[in-house]
Coordinates of C-alpha atoms in Angstrom, one line a residue:
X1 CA 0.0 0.0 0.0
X2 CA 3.0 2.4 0.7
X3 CA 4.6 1.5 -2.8
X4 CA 1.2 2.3 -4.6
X5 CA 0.9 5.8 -2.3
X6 CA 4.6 6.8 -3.5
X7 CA 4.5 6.0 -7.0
X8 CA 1.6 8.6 -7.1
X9 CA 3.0 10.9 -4.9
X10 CA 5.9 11.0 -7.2
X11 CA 4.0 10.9 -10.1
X12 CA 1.9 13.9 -8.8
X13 CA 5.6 15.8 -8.0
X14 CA 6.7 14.7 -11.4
X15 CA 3.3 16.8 -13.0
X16 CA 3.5 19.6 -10.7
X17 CA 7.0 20.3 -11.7
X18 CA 6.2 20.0 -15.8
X19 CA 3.5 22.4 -15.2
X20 CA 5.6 24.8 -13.6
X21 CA 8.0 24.6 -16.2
X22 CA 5.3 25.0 -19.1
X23 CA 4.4 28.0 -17.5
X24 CA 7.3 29.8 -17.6
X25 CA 7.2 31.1 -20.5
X26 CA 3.4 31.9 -20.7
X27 CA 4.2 34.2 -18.0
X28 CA 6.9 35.7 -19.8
X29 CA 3.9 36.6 -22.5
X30 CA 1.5 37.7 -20.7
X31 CA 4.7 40.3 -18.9
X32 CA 4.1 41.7 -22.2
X33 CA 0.9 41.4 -22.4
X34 CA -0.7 42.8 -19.4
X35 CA 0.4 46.3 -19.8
X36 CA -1.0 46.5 -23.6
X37 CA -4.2 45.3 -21.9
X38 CA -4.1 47.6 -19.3
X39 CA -3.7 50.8 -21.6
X40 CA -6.5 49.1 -23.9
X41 CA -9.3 48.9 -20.9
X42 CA -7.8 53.0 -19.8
X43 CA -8.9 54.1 -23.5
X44 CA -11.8 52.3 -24.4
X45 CA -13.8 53.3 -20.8
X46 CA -15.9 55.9 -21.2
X47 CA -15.0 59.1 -19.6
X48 CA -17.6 61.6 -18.2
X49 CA -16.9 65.2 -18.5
X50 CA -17.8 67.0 -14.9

């Protein structure tokens, strides 16, 4: 029962750490990204002249 709980246990690490490492560079993107996105929602809101 121990063997069977490892195996997945390591099997689990071994997914965690491949996701991490796919997301890397998605975050590297979206570094870019976010600020486009930012100016993009300042600009299209509409303003209200008081």
């Amino acid at each position: 029962m121990g063997t069977i709980h490892g195996m997945g246990a390591v099997l689990a690490l071994l997914v965690m750490v491949y996701t991490g490492h796919l997301a890397f560079p998605l975050l590297q993107v979206a570094d870019k990204i976010l600020p486009q996105m930012r100016t993009l929602a300042f600009w299209s809101t509409p303003r209200r002249c008081t």
